[in-house]
């Protein structure tokens, strides 16, 4: 059975039929959303070409992005076409560039900063939950902090599934998270650190859920990205500042001079690190954390919100939130120094005439 869909991206040919849902929707709807999302992001089909989706299979959205970059490309599993951009009405397997993924090859996903074999799996009632699980973890960034990578993926998976079944949008999840973020800020200012931590923890998990829900259900939006990334970028310095003012309720207030120095280190260090990351991205067209393996490993613990919250949590266990804030300031300064040195080293490599290439690109090329 073959269906032809008219989308804003162009004609889409659907091979086969499949009643098995994935993330609360039919596979045909999931593929349609991927095509529409690609069109919104500026992708288009080459003249005389069409997209081909095999409804019997679920696959990583990375494959769609790659076939849109190169007309005439088809990803297959053995002799079974999966997804491709092929001449209209042609046999998909006769496409100029047929790439068989059954050989276990790994591809570099620049958007999610990871190198892995993309998911391709036959979608049946027996495989649906496993596919949802794999697509969920496939939506994770490969280079991120240790909490996001190791602590709460399973919890966030459960919440993502619940949100999908309830037909919640990522923006709904984001609004709940932002509310908890504001409540946590107020609680920190009042010295109610444990209650603030609980609100902050739920917010941090939901900060993962909204992004994964958007990627798994193909429902990301411009404003959703603005809310998600905007809040992520702005709120950490406010948490650290009001953590400092809340010390008064514990009888552990820092002196005026010490508080000013700590805040200068925390806020200036945070802003400068972000600027360094922006400069690296602008000048070398890649995230600083995917340059060399060291940079990817350092991203696990660099002075961003989540690793900093680990420092504060440990300090609370010992009843010394003041020492936690001072330790956070020192770690921010040390992280800033590491980032500054890596930026300087990258410029030195560029001046020497050598290319700046991600270690993941090198690994993909060597595979």
GROMACS .gro file of C-alpha atoms in nm, residues 2-360:
model
  359
    2UNK     CA    1   0.132   0.343  -0.099
    3UNK     CA    2  -0.003   0.682   0.008
    4UNK     CA    3   0.097   1.024  -0.121
    5UNK     CA    4   0.082   1.319   0.121
    6UNK     CA    5   0.103   1.684   0.024
    7UNK     CA    6   0.307   1.873   0.284
    8UNK     CA    7   0.458   2.219   0.298
    9UNK     CA    8   0.795   2.047   0.247
   10UNK     CA    9   0.675   1.880  -0.072
   11UNK     CA   10   0.530   1.542  -0.178
   12UNK     CA   11   0.571   1.254   0.068
   13UNK     CA   12   0.526   0.890  -0.028
   14UNK     CA   13   0.428   0.654   0.253
   15UNK     CA   14   0.514   0.289   0.202
   16UNK     CA   15   0.293   0.030   0.368
   17UNK     CA   16   0.050   0.085   0.652
   18UNK     CA   17   0.086   0.053   1.028
   19UNK     CA   18  -0.184   0.086   1.297
   20UNK     CA   19   0.068   0.066   1.584
   21UNK     CA   20   0.092   0.405   1.759
   22UNK     CA   21   0.415   0.565   1.877
   23UNK     CA   22   0.413   0.836   2.143
   24UNK     CA   23   0.033   0.847   2.125
   25UNK     CA   24   0.008   0.897   1.748
   26UNK     CA   25   0.006   0.696   1.428
   27UNK     CA   26   0.343   0.650   1.258
   28UNK     CA   27   0.205   0.828   0.950
   29UNK     CA   28   0.127   1.132   1.168
   30UNK     CA   29   0.474   1.121   1.324
   31UNK     CA   30   0.634   1.122   0.980
   32UNK     CA   31   0.406   1.402   0.862
   33UNK     CA   32   0.509   1.611   1.164
   34UNK     CA   33   0.876   1.548   1.088
   35UNK     CA   34   0.826   1.670   0.731
   36UNK     CA   35   0.636   1.981   0.843
   37UNK     CA   36   0.896   2.055   1.110
   38UNK     CA   37   1.175   2.029   0.854
   39UNK     CA   38   0.990   2.275   0.629
   40UNK     CA   39   0.953   2.522   0.917
   41UNK     CA   40   1.326   2.500   0.977
   42UNK     CA   41   1.400   2.597   0.617
   43UNK     CA   42   1.454   2.257   0.454
   44UNK     CA   43   1.315   2.183   0.109
   45UNK     CA   44   1.307   1.905  -0.147
   46UNK     CA   45   1.512   1.919  -0.464
   47UNK     CA   46   1.314   1.970  -0.786
   48UNK     CA   47   1.153   1.650  -0.907
   49UNK     CA   48   1.215   1.470  -0.576
   50UNK     CA   49   0.991   1.334  -0.304
   51UNK     CA   50   1.033   1.203   0.046
   52UNK     CA   51   0.981   0.833   0.109
   53UNK     CA   52   0.886   0.700   0.453
   54UNK     CA   53   0.838   0.333   0.537
   55UNK     CA   54   0.552   0.318   0.788
   56UNK     CA   55   0.653  -0.029   0.903
   57UNK     CA   56   0.962   0.120   1.066
   58UNK     CA   57   1.041   0.392   1.320
   59UNK     CA   58   1.371   0.575   1.281
   60UNK     CA   59   1.584   0.852   1.430
   61UNK     CA   60   1.487   1.201   1.296
   62UNK     CA   61   1.858   1.252   1.225
   63UNK     CA   62   1.813   1.037   0.913
   64UNK     CA   63   1.552   1.275   0.773
   65UNK     CA   64   1.782   1.574   0.826
   66UNK     CA   65   2.062   1.393   0.643
   67UNK     CA   66   1.854   1.291   0.340
   68UNK     CA   67   1.725   1.647   0.308
   69UNK     CA   68   2.085   1.770   0.290
   70UNK     CA   69   2.168   1.540  -0.004
   71UNK     CA   70   1.905   1.473  -0.276
   72UNK     CA   71   1.909   1.118  -0.404
   73UNK     CA   72   1.999   0.971  -0.063
   74UNK     CA   73   1.811   0.674   0.081
   75UNK     CA   74   1.873   0.507   0.415
   76UNK     CA   75   1.789   0.138   0.409
   77UNK     CA   76   1.803  -0.161   0.640
   78UNK     CA   77   1.936  -0.437   0.423
   79UNK     CA   78   1.715  -0.428   0.113
   80UNK     CA   79   1.431  -0.247   0.293
   81UNK     CA   80   1.395   0.129   0.228
   82UNK     CA   81   1.349   0.333   0.545
   83UNK     CA   82   1.360   0.703   0.455
   84UNK     CA   83   1.497   0.893   0.159
   85UNK     CA   84   1.476   1.184  -0.082
   86UNK     CA   85   1.441   1.017  -0.420
   87UNK     CA   86   1.323   1.110  -0.772
   88UNK     CA   87   0.943   1.117  -0.779
   89UNK     CA   88   0.779   0.786  -0.862
   90UNK     CA   89   1.109   0.597  -0.875
   91UNK     CA   90   1.208   0.272  -0.704
   92UNK     CA   91   1.359   0.395  -0.373
   93UNK     CA   92   1.631   0.128  -0.383
   94UNK     CA   93   1.743   0.266  -0.721
   95UNK     CA   94   1.839   0.598  -0.560
   96UNK     CA   95   2.193   0.721  -0.640
   97UNK     CA   96   2.308   0.701  -0.276
   98UNK     CA   97   2.169   0.402  -0.085
   99UNK     CA   98   2.317   0.375   0.265
  100UNK     CA   99   2.263   0.044   0.443
  101UNK     CA  100   2.249   0.103   0.819
  102UNK     CA  101   2.235  -0.266   0.906
  103UNK     CA  102   2.617  -0.272   0.903
  104UNK     CA  103   2.615  -0.096   1.243
  105UNK     CA  104   2.773   0.228   1.125
  106UNK     CA  105   2.765   0.529   1.356
  107UNK     CA  106   2.669   0.881   1.249
  108UNK     CA  107   2.757   1.212   1.415
  109UNK     CA  108   2.454   1.409   1.530
  110UNK     CA  109   2.581   1.767   1.553
  111UNK     CA  110   2.252   1.897   1.689
  112UNK     CA  111   2.267   1.663   1.990
  113UNK     CA  112   2.648   1.644   2.011
  114UNK     CA  113   2.687   1.268   1.997
  115UNK     CA  114   2.819   0.987   1.780
  116UNK     CA  115   2.609   0.672   1.769
  117UNK     CA  116   2.422   0.425   1.551
  118UNK     CA  117   2.085   0.586   1.469
  119UNK     CA  118   1.772   0.398   1.569
  120UNK     CA  119   1.596   0.195   1.300
  121UNK     CA  120   1.344  -0.061   1.422
  122UNK     CA  121   1.034  -0.233   1.290
  123UNK     CA  122   0.732  -0.082   1.467
  124UNK     CA  123   0.496  -0.346   1.609
  125UNK     CA  124   0.289  -0.371   1.928
  126UNK     CA  125   0.568  -0.587   2.075
  127UNK     CA  126   0.843  -0.335   1.995
  128UNK     CA  127   0.653  -0.008   2.055
  129UNK     CA  128   0.768   0.056   2.414
  130UNK     CA  129   1.127  -0.031   2.333
  131UNK     CA  130   1.117   0.204   2.033
  132UNK     CA  131   0.973   0.482   2.246
  133UNK     CA  132   1.250   0.423   2.496
  134UNK     CA  133   1.518   0.429   2.227
  135UNK     CA  134   1.374   0.740   2.061
  136UNK     CA  135   1.361   0.910   2.401
  137UNK     CA  136   1.725   0.835   2.479
  138UNK     CA  137   1.808   0.916   2.118
  139UNK     CA  138   1.680   1.268   2.187
  140UNK     CA  139   1.937   1.313   2.466
  141UNK     CA  140   2.243   1.522   2.408
  142UNK     CA  141   2.556   1.313   2.414
  143UNK     CA  142   2.756   1.589   2.581
  144UNK     CA  143   2.583   1.735   2.885
  145UNK     CA  144   2.610   1.751   3.266
  146UNK     CA  145   2.633   1.447   3.490
  147UNK     CA  146   2.285   1.485   3.642
  148UNK     CA  147   2.107   1.512   3.308
  149UNK     CA  148   2.310   1.225   3.167
  150UNK     CA  149   2.308   0.981   3.458
  151UNK     CA  150   2.068   1.072   3.740
  152UNK     CA  151   1.720   1.138   3.606
  153UNK     CA  152   1.679   0.997   3.252
  154UNK     CA  153   1.456   0.714   3.377
  155UNK     CA  154   1.235   0.948   3.582
  156UNK     CA  155   1.210   1.192   3.292
  157UNK     CA  156   1.117   0.903   3.057
  158UNK     CA  157   0.821   0.810   3.279
  159UNK     CA  158   0.705   1.174   3.293
  160UNK     CA  159   0.751   1.217   2.917
  161UNK     CA  160   0.533   0.912   2.850
  162UNK     CA  161   0.266   1.039   3.090
  163UNK     CA  162   0.271   1.384   2.928
  164UNK     CA  163   0.240   1.230   2.579
  165UNK     CA  164  -0.054   1.012   2.684
  166UNK     CA  165  -0.225   1.315   2.841
  167UNK     CA  166  -0.172   1.507   2.513
  168UNK     CA  167   0.023   1.774   2.699
  169UNK     CA  168   0.231   2.007   2.486
  170UNK     CA  169   0.595   2.086   2.568
  171UNK     CA  170   0.488   2.445   2.643
  172UNK     CA  171   0.250   2.320   2.914
  173UNK     CA  172   0.536   2.134   3.078
  174UNK     CA  173   0.759   2.442   3.043
  175UNK     CA  174   0.503   2.666   3.216
  176UNK     CA  175   0.483   2.427   3.512
  177UNK     CA  176   0.862   2.418   3.528
  178UNK     CA  177   0.903   2.796   3.508
  179UNK     CA  178   0.652   2.838   3.791
  180UNK     CA  179   0.852   2.599   4.008
  181UNK     CA  180   1.173   2.782   3.913
  182UNK     CA  181   1.025   3.109   4.043
  183UNK     CA  182   0.897   2.942   4.359
  184UNK     CA  183   1.244   2.794   4.421
  185UNK     CA  184   1.399   3.141   4.384
  186UNK     CA  185   1.160   3.282   4.647
  187UNK     CA  186   1.227   2.992   4.884
  188UNK     CA  187   1.604   3.033   4.853
  189UNK     CA  188   1.568   3.402   4.938
  190UNK     CA  189   1.379   3.303   5.254
  191UNK     CA  190   1.643   3.051   5.355
  192UNK     CA  191   1.404   2.759   5.296
  193UNK     CA  192   1.672   2.568   5.112
  194UNK     CA  193   1.537   2.213   5.136
  195UNK     CA  194   1.191   2.309   5.011
  196UNK     CA  195   1.353   2.524   4.743
  197UNK     CA  196   1.569   2.229   4.645
  198UNK     CA  197   1.261   2.013   4.600
  199UNK     CA  198   1.100   2.272   4.371
  200UNK     CA  199   1.427   2.324   4.190
  201UNK     CA  200   1.478   1.949   4.145
  202UNK     CA  201   1.133   1.904   3.990
  203UNK     CA  202   1.196   2.205   3.766
  204UNK     CA  203   1.529   2.060   3.651
  205UNK     CA  204   1.367   1.728   3.565
  206UNK     CA  205   1.082   1.902   3.381
  207UNK     CA  206   1.346   2.106   3.198
  208UNK     CA  207   1.452   1.773   3.049
  209UNK     CA  208   1.096   1.648   2.996
  210UNK     CA  209   0.976   1.943   2.786
  211UNK     CA  210   1.264   1.908   2.541
  212UNK     CA  211   1.231   1.531   2.514
  213UNK     CA  212   0.853   1.558   2.473
  214UNK     CA  213   0.902   1.810   2.191
  215UNK     CA  214   1.152   1.587   2.010
  216UNK     CA  215   0.965   1.259   2.062
  217UNK     CA  216   0.625   1.396   1.957
  218UNK     CA  217   0.771   1.637   1.696
  219UNK     CA  218   0.591   1.934   1.854
  220UNK     CA  219   0.870   2.185   1.910
  221UNK     CA  220   0.785   2.549   1.850
  222UNK     CA  221   0.975   2.875   1.818
  223UNK     CA  222   0.824   3.021   2.134
  224UNK     CA  223   0.874   2.697   2.321
  225UNK     CA  224   1.245   2.713   2.242
  226UNK     CA  225   1.257   3.077   2.348
  227UNK     CA  226   1.091   3.001   2.682
  228UNK     CA  227   1.301   2.689   2.747
  229UNK     CA  228   1.641   2.829   2.654
  230UNK     CA  229   1.564   3.179   2.781
  231UNK     CA  230   1.479   3.059   3.130
  232UNK     CA  231   1.777   2.821   3.131
  233UNK     CA  232   2.009   3.108   3.041
  234UNK     CA  233   1.877   3.369   3.282
  235UNK     CA  234   1.774   3.204   3.609
  236UNK     CA  235   2.097   3.051   3.754
  237UNK     CA  236   2.258   3.378   3.875
  238UNK     CA  237   1.931   3.468   4.047
  239UNK     CA  238   1.932   3.137   4.233
  240UNK     CA  239   2.288   3.192   4.354
  241UNK     CA  240   2.220   3.554   4.458
  242UNK     CA  241   1.911   3.472   4.660
  243UNK     CA  242   2.082   3.168   4.807
  244UNK     CA  243   2.332   3.421   4.944
  245UNK     CA  244   2.066   3.651   5.088
  246UNK     CA  245   1.886   3.352   5.242
  247UNK     CA  246   2.193   3.274   5.456
  248UNK     CA  247   2.068   3.538   5.701
  249UNK     CA  248   1.790   3.302   5.812
  250UNK     CA  249   2.055   3.045   5.908
  251UNK     CA  250   2.272   3.297   6.095
  252UNK     CA  251   2.544   3.238   5.835
  253UNK     CA  252   2.541   3.566   5.642
  254UNK     CA  253   2.860   3.652   5.460
  255UNK     CA  254   3.024   3.984   5.530
  256UNK     CA  255   2.940   4.262   5.286
  257UNK     CA  256   3.284   4.234   5.125
  258UNK     CA  257   3.275   3.853   5.106
  259UNK     CA  258   2.924   3.856   4.961
  260UNK     CA  259   3.027   4.110   4.695
  261UNK     CA  260   3.333   3.902   4.598
  262UNK     CA  261   3.133   3.579   4.582
  263UNK     CA  262   2.861   3.737   4.368
  264UNK     CA  263   3.120   3.897   4.139
  265UNK     CA  264   3.285   3.558   4.088
  266UNK     CA  265   2.958   3.372   4.040
  267UNK     CA  266   2.783   3.619   3.809
  268UNK     CA  267   3.084   3.741   3.611
  269UNK     CA  268   3.217   3.387   3.583
  270UNK     CA  269   2.886   3.258   3.453
  271UNK     CA  270   2.844   3.539   3.198
  272UNK     CA  271   3.204   3.515   3.075
  273UNK     CA  272   3.182   3.139   3.031
  274UNK     CA  273   2.870   3.183   2.820
  275UNK     CA  274   3.048   3.448   2.612
  276UNK     CA  275   3.346   3.218   2.558
  277UNK     CA  276   3.112   2.940   2.444
  278UNK     CA  277   2.946   3.185   2.205
  279UNK     CA  278   3.281   3.301   2.065
  280UNK     CA  279   3.392   2.942   2.007
  281UNK     CA  280   3.067   2.860   1.829
  282UNK     CA  281   3.090   3.174   1.615
  283UNK     CA  282   3.454   3.135   1.514
  284UNK     CA  283   3.481   2.756   1.484
  285UNK     CA  284   3.122   2.657   1.400
  286UNK     CA  285   3.101   2.402   1.678
  287UNK     CA  286   3.024   2.380   2.048
  288UNK     CA  287   3.337   2.416   2.261
  289UNK     CA  288   3.244   2.097   2.447
  290UNK     CA  289   3.277   1.873   2.140
  291UNK     CA  290   3.622   1.986   2.030
  292UNK     CA  291   3.835   1.723   2.205
  293UNK     CA  292   3.738   1.434   2.440
  294UNK     CA  293   3.862   1.640   2.737
  295UNK     CA  294   3.609   1.912   2.659
  296UNK     CA  295   3.324   1.660   2.644
  297UNK     CA  296   3.429   1.510   2.977
  298UNK     CA  297   3.464   1.851   3.140
  299UNK     CA  298   3.109   1.940   3.035
  300UNK     CA  299   2.990   1.679   3.286
  301UNK     CA  300   3.104   1.893   3.578
  302UNK     CA  301   3.157   2.245   3.445
  303UNK     CA  302   3.004   2.525   3.652
  304UNK     CA  303   2.654   2.521   3.509
  305UNK     CA  304   2.335   2.501   3.713
  306UNK     CA  305   2.315   2.126   3.771
  307UNK     CA  306   2.675   2.061   3.885
  308UNK     CA  307   2.652   2.374   4.101
  309UNK     CA  308   2.338   2.238   4.264
  310UNK     CA  309   2.533   1.925   4.360
  311UNK     CA  310   2.783   2.147   4.543
  312UNK     CA  311   2.503   2.326   4.729
  313UNK     CA  312   2.327   1.998   4.810
  314UNK     CA  313   2.640   1.854   4.971
  315UNK     CA  314   2.688   2.173   5.171
  316UNK     CA  315   2.330   2.147   5.300
  317UNK     CA  316   2.390   1.790   5.416
  318UNK     CA  317   2.661   1.930   5.641
  319UNK     CA  318   2.449   2.227   5.749
  320UNK     CA  319   2.681   2.483   5.587
  321UNK     CA  320   2.505   2.646   5.291
  322UNK     CA  321   2.747   2.937   5.325
  323UNK     CA  322   3.049   2.719   5.248
  324UNK     CA  323   2.854   2.569   4.957
  325UNK     CA  324   2.809   2.911   4.801
  326UNK     CA  325   3.178   2.995   4.845
  327UNK     CA  326   3.276   2.660   4.691
  328UNK     CA  327   3.039   2.730   4.401
  329UNK     CA  328   3.214   3.063   4.342
  330UNK     CA  329   3.558   2.901   4.337
  331UNK     CA  330   3.440   2.628   4.101
  332UNK     CA  331   3.293   2.892   3.869
  333UNK     CA  332   3.627   3.073   3.857
  334UNK     CA  333   3.818   2.751   3.789
  335UNK     CA  334   3.572   2.654   3.514
  336UNK     CA  335   3.610   2.998   3.360
  337UNK     CA  336   3.989   2.956   3.353
  338UNK     CA  337   3.956   2.616   3.181
  339UNK     CA  338   3.722   2.759   2.917
  340UNK     CA  339   3.947   3.062   2.858
  341UNK     CA  340   4.254   2.841   2.816
  342UNK     CA  341   4.071   2.612   2.572
  343UNK     CA  342   3.956   2.912   2.366
  344UNK     CA  343   4.312   3.047   2.354
  345UNK     CA  344   4.443   2.705   2.250
  346UNK     CA  345   4.185   2.684   1.972
  347UNK     CA  346   4.293   3.023   1.835
  348UNK     CA  347   4.656   2.908   1.849
  349UNK     CA  348   4.569   2.595   1.649
  350UNK     CA  349   4.384   2.809   1.394
  351UNK     CA  350   4.682   3.047   1.358
  352UNK     CA  351   4.909   2.749   1.292
  353UNK     CA  352   4.695   2.661   0.991
  354UNK     CA  353   4.554   2.340   1.136
  355UNK     CA  354   4.176   2.285   1.120
  356UNK     CA  355   3.956   2.281   1.428
  357UNK     CA  356   3.770   1.951   1.399
  358UNK     CA  357   3.550   1.779   1.655
  359UNK     CA  358   3.678   1.447   1.781
  360UNK     CA  359   3.333   1.307   1.694
   0.00000   0.00000   0.00000
